[in-house]
Short mmCIF file of C-alpha atoms and ligand atoms in Angstrom, two decimals:
data_model
loop_
_atom_site.label_atom_id
_atom_site.label_comp_id
_atom_site.label_asym_id
_atom_site.label_seq_id
_atom_site.Cartn_x
_atom_site.Cartn_y
_atom_site.Cartn_z
CA MET X 1 110.18 81.20 127.78
CA LYS X 2 109.42 79.70 124.33
CA ILE X 3 110.10 82.25 121.60
CA LEU X 4 109.32 81.90 117.89
CA ILE X 5 110.91 84.29 115.42
CA LEU X 6 109.27 84.13 111.99
CA GLY X 7 111.42 85.32 109.10
CA ALA X 8 115.22 85.74 108.84
CA GLY X 9 115.00 89.07 106.98
CA TYR X 10 116.42 92.33 108.33
CA ALA X 11 114.26 92.27 111.44
CA GLY X 12 114.32 88.52 112.23
CA ILE X 13 118.06 87.92 111.68
CA ALA X 14 118.99 91.04 113.65
CA ALA X 15 116.90 89.75 116.54
CA ALA X 16 118.26 86.21 116.29
CA THR X 17 121.93 87.10 116.01
CA SER X 18 121.65 89.49 119.00
CA LEU X 19 120.23 86.82 121.32
CA LYS X 20 122.99 85.34 123.41
CA PRO X 21 122.26 81.95 125.02
CA HIS X 22 120.20 82.25 128.19
CA ALA X 23 118.83 79.55 130.53
CA ASN X 24 115.31 81.12 130.34
CA LEU X 25 115.19 81.33 126.57
CA ASP X 26 114.17 78.63 124.13
CA VAL X 27 114.29 80.35 120.72
CA THR X 28 113.45 78.98 117.28
CA LEU X 29 113.90 80.98 114.08
CA ILE X 30 111.81 79.84 111.10
CA ASP X 31 112.48 80.82 107.49
CA ARG X 32 111.63 79.19 104.18
CA ASN X 33 115.19 79.71 102.97
CA PRO X 34 118.53 78.64 104.52
CA TYR X 35 119.90 82.11 103.75
CA HIS X 36 119.30 85.80 104.51
CA THR X 37 118.75 87.96 101.50
CA VAL X 38 120.48 91.35 101.47
CA GLU X 39 117.49 92.90 99.74
CA THR X 40 119.08 96.33 99.57
CA ARG X 41 121.44 94.92 96.93
CA LEU X 42 118.90 92.99 94.83
CA HIS X 43 119.10 95.56 92.03
CA GLU X 44 122.77 94.76 91.63
CA ALA X 45 121.98 91.08 91.36
CA ALA X 46 119.43 91.85 88.65
CA ALA X 47 122.15 93.45 86.49
CA HIS X 48 125.31 91.54 87.40
CA ARG X 49 124.29 88.34 89.16
CA THR X 50 126.03 89.58 92.32
CA LYS X 51 125.71 87.22 95.27
CA VAL X 52 123.32 88.88 97.76
CA THR X 53 122.61 86.05 100.18
CA LEU X 54 124.22 84.96 103.49
CA PRO X 55 123.81 81.41 104.78
CA LEU X 56 121.93 81.43 108.06
CA ALA X 57 123.55 78.55 109.95
CA PRO X 58 126.97 80.22 110.47
CA LEU X 59 125.32 83.47 111.48
CA LEU X 60 123.52 81.69 114.32
CA GLN X 61 126.55 79.99 115.82
CA GLY X 62 127.04 81.18 119.42
CA THR X 63 123.43 82.43 119.75
CA ALA X 64 120.49 80.97 121.67
CA VAL X 65 118.70 80.27 118.46
CA LYS X 66 117.69 77.01 116.71
CA LEU X 67 116.92 77.31 112.96
CA ASP X 68 113.98 75.46 111.39
CA LEU X 69 113.47 75.65 107.66
CA ALA X 70 109.79 75.76 106.89
CA GLN X 71 107.23 77.76 104.93
CA VAL X 72 104.80 79.45 107.33
CA SER X 73 101.27 79.02 105.97
CA GLU X 74 99.27 80.72 108.71
CA VAL X 75 99.77 82.46 112.02
CA ASN X 76 96.60 82.19 114.13
CA LEU X 77 96.76 84.62 116.98
CA ASP X 78 93.51 83.35 118.50
CA THR X 79 94.71 79.76 118.86
CA GLY X 80 98.32 80.75 119.36
CA GLU X 81 99.54 78.47 116.58
CA VAL X 82 101.93 78.84 113.72
CA LYS X 83 101.19 76.43 110.89
CA THR X 84 103.71 75.39 108.24
CA ASN X 85 103.26 73.82 104.81
CA GLY X 86 103.65 70.04 105.38
CA GLY X 87 105.70 70.69 108.52
CA PRO X 88 104.96 70.97 112.24
CA THR X 89 102.56 73.39 113.95
CA TYR X 90 104.36 75.54 116.46
CA THR X 91 103.19 77.18 119.69
CA TYR X 92 104.87 79.99 121.61
CA ASP X 93 105.01 82.14 124.74
CA LYS X 94 106.25 85.13 122.74
CA LEU X 95 105.96 85.53 119.02
CA VAL X 96 108.10 87.79 116.85
CA VAL X 97 106.78 88.12 113.28
CA GLY X 98 109.04 89.52 110.58
CA LEU X 99 107.86 87.86 107.36
CA GLY X 100 108.34 90.99 105.27
CA SER X 101 106.30 92.20 102.34
CA VAL X 102 105.19 91.28 98.84
CA THR X 103 104.78 93.46 95.76
CA ASN X 104 101.62 95.51 95.72
CA PHE X 105 100.21 95.60 92.17
CA PHE X 106 97.32 97.75 93.39
CA ARG X 107 94.90 95.57 91.36
CA ILE X 108 96.01 97.30 88.14
CA PRO X 109 94.52 95.02 85.46
CA GLY X 110 97.09 92.61 83.97
CA LEU X 111 100.02 93.95 85.95
CA ALA X 112 100.44 91.10 88.50
CA GLU X 113 99.96 88.55 85.69
CA HIS X 114 102.37 90.06 83.17
CA ALA X 115 104.91 92.33 84.89
CA ALA X 116 108.10 91.12 86.58
CA GLU X 117 109.02 92.21 90.14
CA LEU X 118 112.13 92.51 92.24
CA LYS X 119 111.63 90.98 95.68
CA THR X 120 113.71 87.80 95.64
CA THR X 121 116.95 86.49 94.26
CA GLU X 122 114.87 84.44 91.73
CA ASP X 123 113.26 87.70 90.49
CA ALA X 124 116.75 89.24 90.20
CA ASP X 125 118.01 86.20 88.25
CA ALA X 126 115.03 86.38 85.88
CA ILE X 127 115.64 90.09 85.11
CA TYR X 128 119.34 89.36 84.58
CA ALA X 129 118.54 86.49 82.20
CA HIS X 130 115.99 88.58 80.23
CA PHE X 131 118.42 91.50 79.82
CA ASN X 132 121.09 89.11 78.49
CA ARG X 133 118.63 87.56 76.04
CA LEU X 134 117.90 91.01 74.61
CA PHE X 135 121.48 91.04 73.23
CA GLU X 136 121.44 87.56 71.70
CA PRO X 137 121.72 87.62 67.84
CA ASN X 138 118.55 85.60 67.35
CA TYR X 139 116.37 87.78 69.68
CA THR X 140 113.43 89.07 67.62
CA GLY X 141 110.98 90.46 70.20
CA ASN X 142 110.56 94.04 71.41
CA ARG X 143 113.75 94.96 73.28
CA ASP X 144 112.39 97.95 75.23
CA VAL X 145 112.08 97.69 79.05
CA VAL X 146 109.76 99.67 81.36
CA ILE X 147 110.42 100.07 85.02
CA GLY X 148 107.17 101.01 86.76
CA GLY X 149 107.60 103.06 89.96
CA ALA X 150 110.29 105.66 90.45
CA GLY X 151 110.92 105.12 94.19
CA LEU X 152 114.19 103.87 95.55
CA THR X 153 113.95 100.36 94.09
CA GLY X 154 112.90 101.58 90.64
CA VAL X 155 115.69 104.13 90.39
CA GLU X 156 118.37 101.78 91.71
CA LEU X 157 117.28 99.03 89.33
CA ILE X 158 117.03 101.22 86.19
CA THR X 159 120.47 102.80 86.72
CA GLU X 160 122.09 99.35 87.15
CA LEU X 161 120.31 98.13 83.98
CA ALA X 162 121.34 101.32 82.14
CA GLN X 163 125.02 100.62 82.89
CA ARG X 164 124.68 97.01 81.79
CA ASN X 165 122.82 98.19 78.71
CA GLN X 166 125.79 100.33 77.62
CA GLN X 167 128.26 97.51 78.27
CA LEU X 168 126.25 94.86 76.41
CA ALA X 169 125.48 97.15 73.49
CA GLU X 170 129.20 97.92 73.03
CA LYS X 171 130.18 94.26 73.40
CA HIS X 172 127.67 93.05 70.85
CA GLY X 173 127.70 96.08 68.50
CA LEU X 174 123.99 96.57 68.94
CA LYS X 175 121.79 99.56 69.67
CA PRO X 176 121.19 99.96 73.40
CA VAL X 177 117.79 98.93 74.75
CA LYS X 178 115.33 101.78 75.33
CA LEU X 179 114.57 102.15 79.05
CA TYR X 180 111.50 103.90 80.41
CA LEU X 181 110.94 104.95 84.03
CA VAL X 182 107.19 105.38 84.56
CA GLU X 183 105.73 107.07 87.61
CA ALA X 184 102.21 108.12 88.50
CA ALA X 185 103.33 110.90 90.92
CA PRO X 186 104.59 114.28 89.66
CA THR X 187 108.18 113.57 90.65
CA ILE X 188 110.56 110.66 90.97
CA LEU X 189 111.94 109.78 94.43
CA PRO X 190 109.49 111.61 96.67
CA ILE X 191 111.68 110.88 99.74
CA VAL X 192 114.56 112.90 98.31
CA GLU X 193 114.97 116.66 98.58
CA ALA X 194 114.49 118.67 95.36
CA LYS X 195 118.17 119.51 94.70
CA LEU X 196 119.33 115.88 94.97
CA ARG X 197 116.31 114.82 92.90
CA SER X 198 117.27 117.02 89.99
CA GLU X 199 120.84 115.59 90.15
CA VAL X 200 119.31 112.08 89.92
CA GLU X 201 117.13 113.13 87.00
CA LYS X 202 120.17 114.42 85.17
CA VAL X 203 122.01 111.12 85.73
CA LEU X 204 118.98 109.21 84.41
CA ARG X 205 118.73 111.41 81.32
CA ASP X 206 122.47 111.07 80.64
CA TYR X 207 121.92 107.31 80.61
CA GLY X 208 119.29 107.91 77.91
CA ILE X 209 116.43 106.82 80.21
CA GLU X 210 113.02 108.29 79.31
CA ILE X 211 111.38 109.57 82.54
CA LEU X 212 107.60 109.68 82.38
CA THR X 213 106.20 111.24 85.59
CA ASN X 214 102.47 111.91 85.91
CA HIS X 215 101.94 108.72 83.94
CA LYS X 216 99.83 106.24 85.83
CA ILE X 217 99.99 102.64 84.67
CA LEU X 218 96.45 101.57 83.83
CA GLU X 219 97.02 98.07 82.44
CA GLY X 220 99.75 95.50 81.93
CA HIS X 221 99.65 93.44 78.72
CA SER X 222 100.88 89.89 78.04
CA ASP X 223 103.53 91.06 75.53
CA GLY X 224 105.28 93.18 78.23
CA SER X 225 103.79 96.49 77.12
CA ILE X 226 101.63 98.74 79.29
CA THR X 227 98.86 101.31 78.87
CA VAL X 228 99.36 104.51 80.84
CA GLY X 229 97.27 107.55 81.63
CA THR X 230 98.93 110.66 80.24
CA PRO X 231 99.10 114.07 82.01
CA ASP X 232 96.54 115.59 79.55
CA GLY X 233 93.94 112.95 80.60
CA GLY X 234 94.49 110.68 77.60
CA LYS X 235 95.91 107.15 77.25
CA ARG X 236 99.03 105.86 75.65
CA ARG X 237 100.41 102.36 75.03
CA ILE X 238 104.12 102.06 75.75
CA GLU X 239 105.38 99.22 73.58
CA ALA X 240 107.92 97.15 75.47
CA GLY X 241 108.91 93.53 75.73
CA LYS X 242 109.14 93.63 79.52
CA THR X 243 107.77 95.69 82.39
CA VAL X 244 109.19 95.41 85.89
CA TRP X 245 106.89 96.79 88.56
CA THR X 246 108.54 98.28 91.64
CA GLY X 247 105.77 100.71 92.61
CA GLY X 248 104.65 99.42 95.97
CA ILE X 249 104.64 96.82 98.67
CA MET X 250 102.11 95.33 101.09
CA ALA X 251 102.56 93.23 104.16
CA ARG X 252 102.65 89.48 103.67
CA ASP X 253 99.12 88.38 104.52
CA LEU X 254 99.69 85.39 106.85
CA VAL X 255 98.63 86.61 110.26
CA LYS X 256 94.97 86.03 111.29
CA GLY X 257 93.04 86.97 114.39
CA GLU X 258 89.49 88.02 115.29
CA LYS X 259 90.75 91.18 117.02
CA LEU X 260 93.55 91.86 114.54
CA GLU X 261 93.50 95.23 112.80
CA LYS X 262 95.20 96.05 109.51
CA GLY X 263 96.76 99.39 108.61
CA PRO X 264 97.88 100.84 105.29
CA GLY X 265 99.14 98.21 102.84
CA GLY X 266 97.82 95.48 105.15
CA ARG X 267 100.52 96.34 107.70
CA ILE X 268 99.78 95.41 111.31
CA PRO X 269 99.44 98.29 113.78
CA VAL X 270 101.84 97.88 116.72
CA ASP X 271 102.40 100.00 119.83
CA ARG X 272 105.65 101.61 120.92
CA THR X 273 106.98 98.25 122.12
CA LEU X 274 106.19 96.76 118.66
CA GLN X 275 103.47 94.64 120.29
CA VAL X 276 100.03 94.02 118.68
CA PRO X 277 97.76 95.79 121.23
CA ALA X 278 94.99 93.10 121.21
CA TYR X 279 97.52 90.28 121.48
CA PRO X 280 100.10 90.82 124.25
CA GLY X 281 103.29 88.82 123.67
CA VAL X 282 102.92 89.10 119.89
CA TYR X 283 105.40 91.48 118.27
CA VAL X 284 105.45 92.51 114.57
CA LEU X 285 108.60 93.97 113.04
CA GLY X 286 109.87 95.31 109.72
CA ASP X 287 107.77 95.70 106.58
CA MET X 288 104.79 93.91 108.13
CA ALA X 289 104.44 96.38 111.02
CA PHE X 290 102.74 99.71 111.05
CA GLY X 291 104.26 101.54 114.01
CA LYS X 292 104.70 105.16 115.01
CA ASP X 293 107.75 106.91 116.45
CA GLU X 294 107.76 109.03 119.64
CA HIS X 295 106.42 112.01 117.71
CA GLY X 296 103.48 110.03 116.26
CA ASN X 297 105.01 109.80 112.75
CA PRO X 298 104.53 106.50 110.92
CA MET X 299 107.76 104.48 110.61
CA PRO X 300 108.64 103.74 106.96
CA PRO X 301 109.18 100.15 105.89
CA ASN X 302 112.85 99.97 105.29
CA ALA X 303 115.88 97.82 106.07
CA GLN X 304 117.47 100.29 108.41
CA LEU X 305 114.48 100.38 110.72
CA ALA X 306 113.76 96.61 110.43
CA GLY X 307 117.39 95.93 111.62
CA GLN X 308 116.99 98.39 114.53
CA GLN X 309 113.71 96.72 115.50
CA GLY X 310 115.26 93.35 115.47
CA ARG X 311 118.12 94.37 117.80
CA TYR X 312 115.59 96.19 120.06
CA MET X 313 113.52 93.03 120.19
CA ALA X 314 116.46 90.93 121.33
CA GLU X 315 117.24 93.43 124.10
CA GLN X 316 113.63 93.28 125.26
CA LEU X 317 113.52 89.47 125.25
CA LEU X 318 116.74 89.32 127.24
CA ALA X 319 115.30 91.85 129.70
CA MET X 320 112.21 89.71 130.11
CA ALA X 321 114.30 86.59 130.59
CA ASN X 322 116.24 88.43 133.34
CA GLY X 323 113.08 89.73 135.00
CA LYS X 324 114.11 93.30 134.17
CA PRO X 325 111.87 96.15 132.94
CA THR X 326 111.36 96.60 129.22
CA SER X 327 111.43 99.88 127.28
CA GLU X 328 109.95 101.47 124.19
CA PHE X 329 111.45 101.36 120.74
CA MET X 330 113.23 104.53 119.72
CA PRO X 331 113.95 104.65 116.00
CA TYR X 332 116.78 106.78 114.59
CA THR X 333 117.76 107.65 111.03
CA GLN X 334 121.44 107.45 110.15
CA GLY X 335 120.86 108.61 106.54
CA GLU X 336 119.72 107.24 103.22
CA PHE X 337 121.66 106.45 100.11
CA ILE X 338 120.44 105.65 96.62
CA SER X 339 122.71 103.85 94.21
CA LEU X 340 122.84 105.26 90.66
CA GLY X 341 124.94 102.50 89.12
CA GLY X 342 128.70 101.95 89.24
CA LEU X 343 130.40 104.33 91.65
CA ASN X 344 127.61 106.84 91.55
CA ALA X 345 125.01 107.45 94.28
CA VAL X 346 123.22 110.28 96.12
CA GLY X 347 122.01 110.53 99.67
CA TRP X 348 122.45 112.16 103.04
CA VAL X 349 123.70 111.48 106.55
CA THR X 350 121.98 112.75 109.61
CA LEU X 351 124.00 115.13 111.74
CA PRO X 352 123.39 116.17 115.36
CA GLY X 353 120.65 118.79 115.81
CA ASP X 354 118.34 117.25 113.18
CA LYS X 355 120.63 118.47 110.40
CA LYS X 356 121.42 116.59 107.16
CA MET X 357 124.53 116.52 105.02
CA SER X 358 123.98 115.66 101.38
CA LEU X 359 126.51 113.64 99.43
CA THR X 360 126.71 112.80 95.72
CA GLY X 361 128.95 110.70 93.48
CA PRO X 362 131.69 108.38 94.77
CA PRO X 363 131.51 109.66 98.39
CA ALA X 364 127.78 108.77 98.47
CA HIS X 365 128.54 105.42 96.86
CA LEU X 366 131.16 104.68 99.54
CA MET X 367 128.69 105.59 102.32
CA LYS X 368 126.14 103.18 100.82
CA ARG X 369 128.70 100.41 100.61
CA ALA X 370 129.83 101.18 104.19
CA SER X 371 126.29 100.83 105.55
CA GLU X 372 125.82 97.50 103.72
CA THR X 373 129.15 96.22 105.07
CA ARG X 374 128.19 97.39 108.57
CA TRP X 375 124.97 95.42 108.27
CA VAL X 376 126.73 92.22 107.21
CA LEU X 377 129.35 92.58 109.96
CA SER X 378 126.71 93.31 112.59
CA LEU X 379 125.28 89.80 111.97
CA LYS X 380 128.60 88.01 112.50
C1 FAD O 401 115.51 95.99 95.43
C2 FAD O 401 115.30 96.55 96.79
C3 FAD O 401 116.14 97.54 97.28
C4 FAD O 401 115.98 98.07 98.56
N1 FAD O 401 116.83 99.04 98.99
C5 FAD O 401 116.76 99.50 100.25
C6 FAD O 401 117.67 100.46 100.75
O1 FAD O 401 118.59 100.90 100.02
N2 FAD O 401 117.50 100.89 102.03
C7 FAD O 401 116.54 100.41 102.84
O2 FAD O 401 116.50 100.82 104.01
N3 FAD O 401 115.61 99.54 102.41
C8 FAD O 401 115.69 99.07 101.13
N4 FAD O 401 114.77 98.13 100.70
C9 FAD O 401 113.68 97.71 101.56
C10 FAD O 401 114.18 96.63 102.53
O3 FAD O 401 114.81 95.61 101.84
C11 FAD O 401 112.95 96.10 103.34
O4 FAD O 401 112.38 97.17 103.97
C12 FAD O 401 113.47 95.06 104.37
O5 FAD O 401 113.97 93.92 103.68
C13 FAD O 401 112.34 94.64 105.31
O6 FAD O 401 112.87 93.76 106.26
P1 FAD O 401 111.92 92.60 106.91
O7 FAD O 401 112.75 91.95 107.95
O8 FAD O 401 110.63 93.17 107.31
O9 FAD O 401 111.58 91.58 105.72
P2 FAD O 401 112.56 90.81 104.75
O10 FAD O 401 113.94 91.35 104.81
O11 FAD O 401 111.85 90.85 103.39
O12 FAD O 401 112.53 89.33 105.32
C14 FAD O 401 111.41 88.52 105.34
C15 FAD O 401 111.88 87.12 105.61
O13 FAD O 401 110.75 86.26 105.78
C16 FAD O 401 110.94 85.07 105.06
N5 FAD O 401 109.62 84.56 104.67
C17 FAD O 401 108.70 85.19 103.96
N6 FAD O 401 107.57 84.45 103.88
C18 FAD O 401 107.82 83.33 104.54
C19 FAD O 401 107.03 82.19 104.86
N7 FAD O 401 105.79 82.05 104.44
N8 FAD O 401 107.58 81.23 105.60
C20 FAD O 401 108.87 81.31 106.09
N9 FAD O 401 109.67 82.43 105.84
C21 FAD O 401 109.12 83.38 105.10
C22 FAD O 401 111.78 85.46 103.87
O14 FAD O 401 112.44 84.34 103.30
C23 FAD O 401 112.71 86.49 104.45
O15 FAD O 401 113.90 85.91 104.96
C24 FAD O 401 114.90 97.60 99.40
C25 FAD O 401 114.10 96.63 98.94
C26 FAD O 401 114.26 96.08 97.67
C27 FAD O 401 113.34 94.98 97.20
#
């Protein structure tokens, strides 16, 4: 059985590293990079140039998987071909697509052109370099920074930058940079319960961050500033030298097919086996997939689920190779942790009986670190 796995992100690498060699399996993993990016730590890389990549080749030792480095340019489900930029065209018996997501700028005028984003190590390096430049003696531009979007990525990024801000200001004897967190919704972190959210807001205010909820970004400008809609129905220009937009994602748009449907954010609807209903043998995982759990609730695009889906996929492929029955994907939530810079974090773990235990401060930080370490160890 010829299997192609596209993308060595959370979903793809979990699938690949779980596939033990098998006589009936011929597996190729394709990624544009020779490394896996630990995206859940990109905000740290943006403030400290922390290394957040893992080379793929050592991870694949002892598996059934061959690695090909190539940029996928199109997946045509009607012809059953995967095209690559300047490389070979691949065919498959079973296709596992986990090519992740890109930033969704929601067609806000000027935003895609002028705002920075945080999706790759290059993005993180660019933010790191910009922040350092702000503290150079000959820097003359506007030093203020806007983070657009107060979800998990926005909050994690702004708290890392706030810490770095204090350190660099002290080191260079300069005023700290003004940081804005701008959000269209009435609250920051909608996934977090109210009590934890107010703790996060306090932490943000203590850092000196100006939180602007109910402020929708209407336009991004070439000088790094933005125009926002204000809660009273007016408009305001926030003068800044840099805006980083973290307010949304959409599925990478590479998969084509006459019978292919697209869900919210261009995500591809899949059934409970993560298969595209109109294309049996084609599986979509991670941020690209729009699947529902056993209760009919949409599964969120996150690293935890993408990893679970990858491991599930490997089990199913091995079952198929052994002529055994397959089963449906059963997602589970272990908890969620949000880093607030340094040793601070908030979050919760799931307890038996659908209960949650909230944690704050260093214990929450340790839980977040433990889950990241577990992820890395699970790939080895
Ligand atoms: C800053 C940040 C913080 C986050 N924090 C958390 C968190 O704390 N908890 C959490 O659960 N989630 C978090 N997320 C979300 C999480 O990282 C994503 O949900 C997860 O990475 C999705 O996994 P995936 O396998 O679908 O895609 P990805 O992990 O994005 O992997 C996609 C892979 O496809 C490859 N690829 C893409 N295009 C091509 C192409 N054309 N050709 C070849 N290869 C290609 C990429 O190189 C990559 O290896 C965070 C995301 C960000 C950006």
